[in-house]
Coordinates of C-alpha atoms and ligand atoms in Angstrom, one line a residue:
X5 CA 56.7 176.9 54.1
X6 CA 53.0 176.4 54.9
X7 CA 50.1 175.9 52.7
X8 CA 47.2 178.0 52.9
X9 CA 44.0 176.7 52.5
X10 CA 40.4 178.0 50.5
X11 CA 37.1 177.5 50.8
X12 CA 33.6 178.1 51.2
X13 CA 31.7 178.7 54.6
X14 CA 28.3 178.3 53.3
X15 CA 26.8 176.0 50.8
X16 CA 29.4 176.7 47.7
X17 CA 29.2 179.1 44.6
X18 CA 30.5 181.6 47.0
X19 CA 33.1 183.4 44.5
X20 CA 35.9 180.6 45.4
X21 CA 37.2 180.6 41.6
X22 CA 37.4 184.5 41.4
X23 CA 39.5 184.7 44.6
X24 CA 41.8 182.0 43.7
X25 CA 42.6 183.4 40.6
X26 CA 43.4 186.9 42.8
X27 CA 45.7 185.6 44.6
X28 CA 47.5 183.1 42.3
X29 CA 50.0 185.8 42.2
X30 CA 51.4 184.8 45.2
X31 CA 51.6 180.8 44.8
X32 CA 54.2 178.6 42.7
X33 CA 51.5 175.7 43.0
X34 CA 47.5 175.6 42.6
X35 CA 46.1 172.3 44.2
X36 CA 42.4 171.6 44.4
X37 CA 42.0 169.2 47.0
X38 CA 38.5 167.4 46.7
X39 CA 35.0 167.3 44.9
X40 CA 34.6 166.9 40.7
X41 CA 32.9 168.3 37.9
X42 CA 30.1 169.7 40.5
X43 CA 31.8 172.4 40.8
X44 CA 31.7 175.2 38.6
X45 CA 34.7 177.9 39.5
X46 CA 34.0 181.4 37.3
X47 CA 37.0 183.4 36.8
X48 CA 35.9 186.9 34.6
X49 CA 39.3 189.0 33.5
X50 CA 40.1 190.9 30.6
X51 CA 36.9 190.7 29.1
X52 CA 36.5 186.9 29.3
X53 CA 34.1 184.5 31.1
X54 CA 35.7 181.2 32.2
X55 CA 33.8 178.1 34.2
X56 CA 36.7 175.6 35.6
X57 CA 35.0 172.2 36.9
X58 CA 38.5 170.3 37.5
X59 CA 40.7 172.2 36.4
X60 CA 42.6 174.1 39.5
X61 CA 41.6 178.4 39.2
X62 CA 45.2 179.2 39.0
X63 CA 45.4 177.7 35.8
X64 CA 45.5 180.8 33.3
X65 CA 48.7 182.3 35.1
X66 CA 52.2 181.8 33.2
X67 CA 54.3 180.4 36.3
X68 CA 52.0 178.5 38.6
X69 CA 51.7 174.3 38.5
X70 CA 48.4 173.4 39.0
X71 CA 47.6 170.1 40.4
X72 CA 44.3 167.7 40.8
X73 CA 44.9 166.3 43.9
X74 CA 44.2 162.5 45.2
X75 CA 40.7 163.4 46.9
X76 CA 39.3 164.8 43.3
X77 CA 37.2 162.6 41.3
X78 CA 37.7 163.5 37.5
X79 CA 35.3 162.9 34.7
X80 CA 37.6 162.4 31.7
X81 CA 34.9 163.6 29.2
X82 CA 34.0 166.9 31.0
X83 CA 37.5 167.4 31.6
X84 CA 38.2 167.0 27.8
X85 CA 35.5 170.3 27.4
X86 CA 37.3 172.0 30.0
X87 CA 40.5 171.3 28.0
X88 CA 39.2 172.5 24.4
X89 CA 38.3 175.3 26.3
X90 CA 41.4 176.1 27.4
X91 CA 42.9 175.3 23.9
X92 CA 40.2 178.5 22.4
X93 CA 42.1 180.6 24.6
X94 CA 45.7 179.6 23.5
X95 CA 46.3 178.2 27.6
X96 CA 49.6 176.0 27.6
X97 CA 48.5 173.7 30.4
X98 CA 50.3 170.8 29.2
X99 CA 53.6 172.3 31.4
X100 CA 51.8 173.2 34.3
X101 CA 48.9 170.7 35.0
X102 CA 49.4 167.5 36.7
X103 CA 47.2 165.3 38.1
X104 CA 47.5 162.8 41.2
X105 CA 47.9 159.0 40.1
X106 CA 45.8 158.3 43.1
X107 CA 42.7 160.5 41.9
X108 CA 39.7 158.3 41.1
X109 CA 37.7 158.2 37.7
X110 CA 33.8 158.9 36.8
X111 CA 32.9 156.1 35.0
X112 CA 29.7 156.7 32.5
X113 CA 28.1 154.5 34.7
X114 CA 28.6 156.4 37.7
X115 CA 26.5 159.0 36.4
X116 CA 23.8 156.4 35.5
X117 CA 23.9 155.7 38.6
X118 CA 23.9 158.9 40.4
X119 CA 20.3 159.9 37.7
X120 CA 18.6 156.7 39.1
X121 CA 19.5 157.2 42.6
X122 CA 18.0 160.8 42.6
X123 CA 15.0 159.8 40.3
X124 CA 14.4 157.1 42.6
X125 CA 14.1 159.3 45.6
X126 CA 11.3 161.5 44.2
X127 CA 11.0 164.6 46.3
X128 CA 13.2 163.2 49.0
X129 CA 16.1 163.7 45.9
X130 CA 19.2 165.7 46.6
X131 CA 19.6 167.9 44.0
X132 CA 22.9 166.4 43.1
X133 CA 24.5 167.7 39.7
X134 CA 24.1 164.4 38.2
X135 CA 27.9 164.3 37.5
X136 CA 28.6 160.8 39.1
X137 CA 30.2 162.0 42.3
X138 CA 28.1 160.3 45.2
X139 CA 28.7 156.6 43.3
X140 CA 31.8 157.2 42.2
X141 CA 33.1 158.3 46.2
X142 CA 31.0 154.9 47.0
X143 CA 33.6 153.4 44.7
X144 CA 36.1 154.8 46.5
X145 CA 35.5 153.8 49.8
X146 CA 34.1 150.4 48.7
X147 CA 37.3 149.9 47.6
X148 CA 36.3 149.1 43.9
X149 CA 37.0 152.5 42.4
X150 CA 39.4 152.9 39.1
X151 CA 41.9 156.0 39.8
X152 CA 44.1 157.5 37.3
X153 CA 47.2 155.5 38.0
X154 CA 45.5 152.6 37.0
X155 CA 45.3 153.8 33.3
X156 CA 49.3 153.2 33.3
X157 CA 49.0 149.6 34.0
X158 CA 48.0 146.8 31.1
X159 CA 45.0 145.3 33.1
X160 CA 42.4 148.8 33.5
X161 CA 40.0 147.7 30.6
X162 CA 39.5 144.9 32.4
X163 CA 39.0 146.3 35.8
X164 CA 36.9 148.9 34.0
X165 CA 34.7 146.1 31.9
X166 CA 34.3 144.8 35.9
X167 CA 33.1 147.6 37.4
X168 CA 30.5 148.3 34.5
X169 CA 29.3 145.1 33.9
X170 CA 28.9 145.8 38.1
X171 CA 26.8 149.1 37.4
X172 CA 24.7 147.7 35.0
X173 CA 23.4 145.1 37.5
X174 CA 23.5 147.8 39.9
X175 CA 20.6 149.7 38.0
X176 CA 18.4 146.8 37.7
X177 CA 17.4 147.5 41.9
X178 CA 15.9 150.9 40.8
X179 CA 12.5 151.2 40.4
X180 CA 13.3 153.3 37.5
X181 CA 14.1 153.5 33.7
X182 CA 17.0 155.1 32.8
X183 CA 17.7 155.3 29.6
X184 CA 21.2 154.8 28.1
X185 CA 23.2 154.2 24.6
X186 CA 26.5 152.6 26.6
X187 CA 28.4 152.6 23.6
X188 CA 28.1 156.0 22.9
X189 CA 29.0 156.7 26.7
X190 CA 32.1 154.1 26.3
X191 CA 33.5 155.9 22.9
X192 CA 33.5 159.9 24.6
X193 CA 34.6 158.0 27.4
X194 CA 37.7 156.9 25.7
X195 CA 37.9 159.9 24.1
X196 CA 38.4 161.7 27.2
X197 CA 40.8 159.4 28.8
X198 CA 43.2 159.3 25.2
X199 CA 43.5 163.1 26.2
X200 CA 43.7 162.9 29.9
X201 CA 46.8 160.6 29.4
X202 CA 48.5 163.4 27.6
X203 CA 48.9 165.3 30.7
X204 CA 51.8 164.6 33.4
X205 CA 50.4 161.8 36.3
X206 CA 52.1 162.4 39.3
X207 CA 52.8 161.2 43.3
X208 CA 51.0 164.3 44.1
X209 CA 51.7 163.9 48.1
X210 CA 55.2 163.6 47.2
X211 CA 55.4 166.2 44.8
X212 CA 53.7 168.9 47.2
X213 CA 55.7 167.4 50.2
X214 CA 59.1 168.1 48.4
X215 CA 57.5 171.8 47.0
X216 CA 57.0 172.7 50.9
X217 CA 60.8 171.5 51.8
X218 CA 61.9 173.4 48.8
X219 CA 60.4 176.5 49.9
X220 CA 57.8 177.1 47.7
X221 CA 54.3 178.3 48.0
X222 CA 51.4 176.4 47.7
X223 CA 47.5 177.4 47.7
X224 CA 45.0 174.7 48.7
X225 CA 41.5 175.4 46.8
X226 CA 38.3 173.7 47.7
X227 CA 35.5 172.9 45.7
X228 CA 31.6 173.6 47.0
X229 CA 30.9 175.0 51.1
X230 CA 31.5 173.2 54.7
X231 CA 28.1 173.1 54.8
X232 CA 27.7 170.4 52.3
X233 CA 30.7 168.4 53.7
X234 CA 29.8 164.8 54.1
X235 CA 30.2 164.9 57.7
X236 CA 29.3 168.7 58.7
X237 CA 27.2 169.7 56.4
X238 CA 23.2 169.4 56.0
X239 CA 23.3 165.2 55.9
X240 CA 21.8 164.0 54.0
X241 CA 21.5 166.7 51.8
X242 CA 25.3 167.4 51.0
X243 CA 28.2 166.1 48.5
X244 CA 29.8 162.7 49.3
X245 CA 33.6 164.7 50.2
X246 CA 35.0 166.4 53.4
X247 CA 34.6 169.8 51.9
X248 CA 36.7 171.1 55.3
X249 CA 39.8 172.1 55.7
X250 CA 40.8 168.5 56.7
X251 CA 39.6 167.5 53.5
X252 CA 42.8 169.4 51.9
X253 CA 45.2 167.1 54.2
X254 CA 43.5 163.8 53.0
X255 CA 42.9 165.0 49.7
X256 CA 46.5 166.4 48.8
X257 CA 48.6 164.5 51.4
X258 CA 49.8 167.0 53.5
X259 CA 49.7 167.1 57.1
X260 CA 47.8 168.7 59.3
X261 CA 50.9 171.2 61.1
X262 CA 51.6 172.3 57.4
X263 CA 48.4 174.1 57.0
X264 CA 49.2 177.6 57.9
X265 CA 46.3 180.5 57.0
X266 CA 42.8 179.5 56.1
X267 CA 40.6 182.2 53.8
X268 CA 37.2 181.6 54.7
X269 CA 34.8 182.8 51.8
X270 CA 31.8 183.6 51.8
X271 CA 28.5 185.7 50.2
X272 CA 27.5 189.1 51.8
X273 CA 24.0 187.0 52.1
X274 CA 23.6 183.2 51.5
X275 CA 22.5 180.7 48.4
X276 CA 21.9 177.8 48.2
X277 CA 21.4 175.3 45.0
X278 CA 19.9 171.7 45.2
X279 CA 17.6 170.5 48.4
X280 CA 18.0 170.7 52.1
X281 CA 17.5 173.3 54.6
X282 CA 18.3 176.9 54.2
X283 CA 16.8 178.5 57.5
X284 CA 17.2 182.0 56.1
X285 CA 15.5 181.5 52.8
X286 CA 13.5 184.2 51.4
X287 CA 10.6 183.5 49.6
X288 CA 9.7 187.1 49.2
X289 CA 10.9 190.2 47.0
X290 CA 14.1 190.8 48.4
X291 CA 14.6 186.9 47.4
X292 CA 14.1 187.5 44.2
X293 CA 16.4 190.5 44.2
X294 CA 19.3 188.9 45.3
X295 CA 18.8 186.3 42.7
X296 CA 18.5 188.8 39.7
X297 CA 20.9 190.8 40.8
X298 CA 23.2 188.4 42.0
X299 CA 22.8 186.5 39.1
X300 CA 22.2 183.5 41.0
X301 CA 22.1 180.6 38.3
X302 CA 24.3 177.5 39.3
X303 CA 27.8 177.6 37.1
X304 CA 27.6 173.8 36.5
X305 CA 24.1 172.9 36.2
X306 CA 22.2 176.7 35.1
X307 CA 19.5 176.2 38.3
X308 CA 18.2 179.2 39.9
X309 CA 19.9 179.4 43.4
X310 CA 18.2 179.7 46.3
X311 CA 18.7 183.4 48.3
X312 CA 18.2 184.4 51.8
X313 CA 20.3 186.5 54.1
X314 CA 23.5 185.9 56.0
X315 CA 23.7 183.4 58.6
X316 CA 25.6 184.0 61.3
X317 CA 25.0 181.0 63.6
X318 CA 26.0 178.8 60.3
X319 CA 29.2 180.7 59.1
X320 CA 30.6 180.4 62.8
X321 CA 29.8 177.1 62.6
X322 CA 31.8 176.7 59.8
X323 CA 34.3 179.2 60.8
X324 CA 35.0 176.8 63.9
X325 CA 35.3 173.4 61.5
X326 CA 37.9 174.8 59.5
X327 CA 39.9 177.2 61.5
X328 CA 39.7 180.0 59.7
X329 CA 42.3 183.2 60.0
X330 CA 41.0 185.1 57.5
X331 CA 37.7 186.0 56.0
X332 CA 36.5 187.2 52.4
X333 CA 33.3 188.8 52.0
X334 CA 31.9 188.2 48.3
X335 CA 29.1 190.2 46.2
X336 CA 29.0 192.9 48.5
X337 CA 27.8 195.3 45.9
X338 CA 24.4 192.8 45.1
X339 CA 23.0 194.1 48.3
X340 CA 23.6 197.9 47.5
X341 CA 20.0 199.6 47.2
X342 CA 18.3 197.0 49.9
X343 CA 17.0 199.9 52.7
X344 CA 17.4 197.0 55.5
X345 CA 20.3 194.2 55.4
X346 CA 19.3 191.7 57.7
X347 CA 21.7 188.9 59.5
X348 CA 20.5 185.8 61.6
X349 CA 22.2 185.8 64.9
X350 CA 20.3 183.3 66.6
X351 CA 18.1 180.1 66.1
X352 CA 14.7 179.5 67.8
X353 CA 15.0 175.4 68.9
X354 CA 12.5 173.4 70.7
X355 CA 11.6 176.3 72.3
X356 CA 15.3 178.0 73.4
X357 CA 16.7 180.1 71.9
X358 CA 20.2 179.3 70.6
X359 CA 23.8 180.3 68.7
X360 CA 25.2 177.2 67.8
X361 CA 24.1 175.0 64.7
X362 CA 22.1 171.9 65.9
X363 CA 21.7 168.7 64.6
X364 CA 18.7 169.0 62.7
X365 CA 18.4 172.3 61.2
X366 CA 14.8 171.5 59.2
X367 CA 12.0 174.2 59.2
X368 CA 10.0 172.5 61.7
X369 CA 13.0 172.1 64.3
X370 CA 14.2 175.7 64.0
X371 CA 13.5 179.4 62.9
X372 CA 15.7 182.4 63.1
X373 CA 16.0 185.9 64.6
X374 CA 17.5 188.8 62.9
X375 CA 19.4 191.6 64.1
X376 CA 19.0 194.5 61.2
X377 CA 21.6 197.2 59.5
X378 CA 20.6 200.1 57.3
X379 CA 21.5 199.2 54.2
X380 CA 23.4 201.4 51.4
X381 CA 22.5 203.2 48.0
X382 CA 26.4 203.5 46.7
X383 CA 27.1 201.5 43.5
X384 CA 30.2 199.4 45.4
X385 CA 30.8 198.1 41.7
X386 CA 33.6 200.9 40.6
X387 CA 35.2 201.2 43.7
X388 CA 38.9 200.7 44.4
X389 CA 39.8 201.1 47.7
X390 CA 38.6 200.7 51.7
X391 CA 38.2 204.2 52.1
X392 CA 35.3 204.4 49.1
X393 CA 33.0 201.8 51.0
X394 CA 29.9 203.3 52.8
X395 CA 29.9 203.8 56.3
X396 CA 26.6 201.6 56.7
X397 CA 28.8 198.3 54.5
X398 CA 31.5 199.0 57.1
X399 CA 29.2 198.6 60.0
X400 CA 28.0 195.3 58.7
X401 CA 31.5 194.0 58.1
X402 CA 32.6 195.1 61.3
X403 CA 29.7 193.4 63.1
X404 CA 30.5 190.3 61.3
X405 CA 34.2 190.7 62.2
X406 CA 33.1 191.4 66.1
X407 CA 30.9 188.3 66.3
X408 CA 32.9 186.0 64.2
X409 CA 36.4 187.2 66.0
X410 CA 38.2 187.0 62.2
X411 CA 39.3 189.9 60.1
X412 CA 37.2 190.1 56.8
X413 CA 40.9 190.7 54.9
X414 CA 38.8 191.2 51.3
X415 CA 35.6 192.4 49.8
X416 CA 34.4 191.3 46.3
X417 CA 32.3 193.9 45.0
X418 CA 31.7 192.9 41.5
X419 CA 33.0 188.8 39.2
X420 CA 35.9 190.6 37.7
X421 CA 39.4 190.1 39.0
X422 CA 40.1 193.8 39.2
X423 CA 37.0 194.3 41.6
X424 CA 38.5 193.5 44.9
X425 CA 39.3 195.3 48.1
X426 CA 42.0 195.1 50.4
X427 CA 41.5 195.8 53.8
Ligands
GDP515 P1 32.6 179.3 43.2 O1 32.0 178.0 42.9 O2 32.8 179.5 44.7 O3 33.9 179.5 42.4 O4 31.6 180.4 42.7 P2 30.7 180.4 41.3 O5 31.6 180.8 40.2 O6 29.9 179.2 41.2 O7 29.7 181.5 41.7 C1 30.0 182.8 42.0 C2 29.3 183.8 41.0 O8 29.4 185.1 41.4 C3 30.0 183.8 39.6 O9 29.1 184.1 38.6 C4 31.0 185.0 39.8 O10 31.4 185.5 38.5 C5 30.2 185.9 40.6 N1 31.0 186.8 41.5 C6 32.0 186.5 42.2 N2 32.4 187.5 43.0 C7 31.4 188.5 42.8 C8 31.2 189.8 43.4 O11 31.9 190.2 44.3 N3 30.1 190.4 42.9 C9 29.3 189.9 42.0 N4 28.2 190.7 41.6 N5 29.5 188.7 41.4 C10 30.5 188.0 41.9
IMO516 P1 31.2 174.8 43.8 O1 32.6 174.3 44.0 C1 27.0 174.6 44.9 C2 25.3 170.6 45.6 C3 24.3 170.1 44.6 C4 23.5 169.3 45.6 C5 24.5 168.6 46.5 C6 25.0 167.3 46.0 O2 30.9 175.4 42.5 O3 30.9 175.7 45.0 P2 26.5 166.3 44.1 O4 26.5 166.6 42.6 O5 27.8 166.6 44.8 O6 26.0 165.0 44.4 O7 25.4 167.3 44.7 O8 25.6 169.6 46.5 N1 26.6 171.1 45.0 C7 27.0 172.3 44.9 N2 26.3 173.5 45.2 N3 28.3 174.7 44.5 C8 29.0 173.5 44.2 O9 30.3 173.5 43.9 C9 28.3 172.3 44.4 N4 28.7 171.0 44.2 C10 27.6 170.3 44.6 O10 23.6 171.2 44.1 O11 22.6 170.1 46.4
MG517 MG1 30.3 177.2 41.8

C-alpha cells in the first residue's frame, strides 16, 4: 500500500491541520514527518477549537495510530500542554500515540539559544517561533543532539548535563543578555519528560514499514510550507527541516517508491508569518482584508500574518519540489466580496521577464505581474457542494488547474470540518 503525503505549497498556516483531520477517515496511521512545536495545526469540529503543535491531526479519531516520526523534534514541556489538553477533552491517546525512539529532544537551552540567536541578529532576525528548533536541528546534525530513545538508557542525565553545561558556554558569544532561571527550565523540563515516557517509544521506520506490508493505510502530514524548507525555501529566512515531500522519507523511514499521491495545500491567496520575502505582499486595503477576514494571527505564536495574493510562479515551484497529484484550495470563502482577485503569473528579473522562481527572490531583484479575475459576492461559507460555487470561483480554480496541470480535488470554504468540497 502506498503512503500519501501532505503539505503546504506556500509558507505554512495553510489549513494543513483541518484537512488532515478530513481525511483521517481513510487512514489506519497518522505520521507527521518533520518540524516541532512551530507549528500550530487548528482542527475546529463540533463546536470545539483545537491547536496541535506535535501531536499528529489525526489524533481525535477512535481507530487511527498516530505517530511522531524520527525527523520531529519534540519539546517535552509544550507537548505536556498539548497533552492536558487533550485530557480536558476526555482524548484516550495513550493507545494510539507513539513516538519514534530516534526523534530528537528541545532542550530548555535550545530555546535560549534560538532567543539569543534572533536577538542578536537585530533586523536581519528570522522571525523564528522561538521554540528551539534551529539549535536543536544544529544538534542533530552536529551529531550532539539527545533523541527520545536515549531517555530509556541509564546514562541521558549525563549526556543531557553535557550538552547544557555546552549551551551555557554557547550563550556567552552573544552580544546579548538573555535572561534565564535554569532551574525553573530543568524542573518543567522534567516534568514534561516524566509524562512523555508514559507514552509507547517505538522503531517508527519499522513500525510503518511492516503497516505498508500489512496492507494498511498510512497518511504522511507535514508541518509549515516548501517554501520555508531548509533547502528550497526563502534561505535564509526558513525553518532548519526539509519541509518537502522528501522530508517525509527521511523523516518517517520510508522510501521514496512507497510514496504514492501527494495533496498539495494551499490558501486561495498567500501569508506569510516571520521575515523574508513575500513578492506579492499587500500593504494596502485589500491586505488588511484578507488578514481580518482571514483571521490571519499565527496559531503558535498570535503574530499578525502577512497577506498578499496568490503566487503562481511560487506554488509551481513548489508543486514541481514535491510532486504533487492533487491540489487543495483553502479559505476560498475569505476572498468572497473582493470585486478583483488578482494572481501573479510572472516575475520581472534583472530586466526579463520570467516564470520560474529564481534564486534570490528579494524586492530589489524581482517584482510581479498579475493577470486579474472578477471576483464573487456569494457567501462560499454555507455551501455544500461543487455545483453551489460561483461561476467566477470556478474560473479561478480552473485557471489555477490549467497553469499548474493538477486537479484542485478540494475547496476549504470555511475552519470547520464540515466545510469542505469535493470536486
Ligand atoms: P496549518 O498550520 O496549515 O494547519 O494551518 P493553521 O491552523 O496554522 O492556519 C489555518 C487557519 O485557517 C486556522 O485558523 C484554521 O481554522 C483556518 N481555516 C482553515 N481552513 C479554512 C477555510 O477554508 N476558511 C477559513 N475562513 N478558515 C480556514
Ligand atoms: P505550520 O506547520 C508558519 C516560520 C517562522 C519563521 C521561520 C523560522 O503551522 O504551518 P522557526 O521557529 O522554525 O525557527 O521559524 O518559519 N514558521 C512557520 N510559519 N507556519 C508554521 O508552521 C511555521 N513554522 C515556522 O514564523 O519565519
Ligand atoms: Mg499553522
Amino acid at each position: 500500500m502506498a503512503v500519501n503525503l501532505l503539505l503546504g505549497l506556500q509558507w505554512g498556516d495553510e489549513g494543513k491541520g483541518k484537512i488532515v483531520d478530513v481525511l483521517t477517515k481513510n487512514y489506519d496511521i497518522i505520521a507527521r514527518f518533520q518540524g516541532g512545536p512551530n507549528a500550530g495545526h487548528t482542527l475546529i469540529f463540533d463546536g470545539n477549537k483545537h491547536v496541535l503543535h506535535t501531536i499528529p491531526s489525526g489524533i481525535f479519531h477512535e481507530n487511527t495510530k498516530n505517530v511522531v516520526g524520527n525527523g520531529v523534534v519534540i519539546d517535552p514541556v509544550i507537548f505536556k500542554k498539548e497533552l492536558e489538553n487533550l485530557d480536558q477533552h476526555d482524548v484516550n491517546y495513550t493507545d494510539k500515540l507513539l513516538i519514534s525512539r530516534k526523534a530528537h529532544i528541545i532542550l530548555p537551552t535550545h530555546r535560549l539559544l534560538d532567543a539569543a540567536s534572533e536577538t542578536s541578529k537585530g533586523k536581519a532576525k528570522i522571525g523564528s517561533t522561538l521554540k528551539g528548533i534551529g539549535p536543536t536541528y544544529m544538534d542533530k546534525t552536529g551529531r550532539n543532539g539527545i533523541r527520545v530513545g536515549d531517555l530509556e538508557l541509564d546514562n541521558w542525565k549525563e549526556k543531557y548535563n553535557a550538552l547544557t553545561a555546552k549551551h551555557i558556554k554557547m550563550l556567552d558569544f552573544f552580544d546579548v543578555q538573555i535572561e534565564y532561571n535554569l532551574e525553573e527550565l530543568e524542573a518543567e523540563f522534567c516534568e514534561g519528560i516524566d509524562k512523555l515516557k508514559t507514552l509507547e517509544f517505538i522503531d517508527s521506520e519499522e513500525y510503518l514499514n511492516n503497516a505498508i506490508k500489512e496492507k494498511k493505510t498510512i497518511l504522511a502530514e507535514g508541518a509549515q510550507g516548501s517554501l520555508l524548507d531548509i533547502d528550497f525555501g526563502t534561505y535564509p529566512y526558513v525553518t532548519s527541516s526539509n519541509t518537502t515531500a522528501a522530508g517525509a522519507c527521511t523523516g518517517l523511514g520510508i522510501a521514496p517508491n512507497r510514496i504514492g499521491d501527494v495533496f498539495g495545500i494551499f490558501k486561495a491567496y498567500t501569508t506569510r508569518v516571520g521575515s523574508g520575502p513575500f513578492p506579492t505582499e499587500l500593504f494596502d486595503e485589500d491586505g488588511e482584508t484578507m488578514g481580518r477576514v482571514g483571521h490571519e494571527f499565527g496559531a503558535t505564536t498570535g503574530r499578525p500574518r502577512r497577506c498578499g495574493w496568490l503566487d503562481l510562479v511560487a506554488l509551481k515551484y513548489a508543486i514541481q519540489v514535491n510532486g504533487v497529484t492533487q491540489l487543495m484550495m483553502m479559505k476560498a470563502d475569505v476572498l468572497s466580496g473582493f470585486s478583483k482577485i488578482k494572481v501573479c503569473t510572472s516575475y520581472n528579473y534583472k530586466g526579463e521577464e520570467i516564470a520560474h522562481l529564481p534564486y534570490n527572490i528579494e524586492p530589489v531583484n524581482v517584482s510581479v505581474n498579475y493577470t486579474e479575475f472578477k471576483g464573487w459576492k456569494a457567501d462560499l461559507t454555507k455551501m455544500t457542494s461543487k455545483e453551489e460555487l460561483p461561476e467566477n470561483l470556478m474560473q479561478y480554480i480552473e485557471f489555477i488547474e490549467k497553469e499548474t496541470g493538477v486537479p484542485v480535488k478540494i475547496v476549504s470554504v470555511g475552519p470547520d470540518r464540515k466545510q469542505t468540497i469535493l470536486r
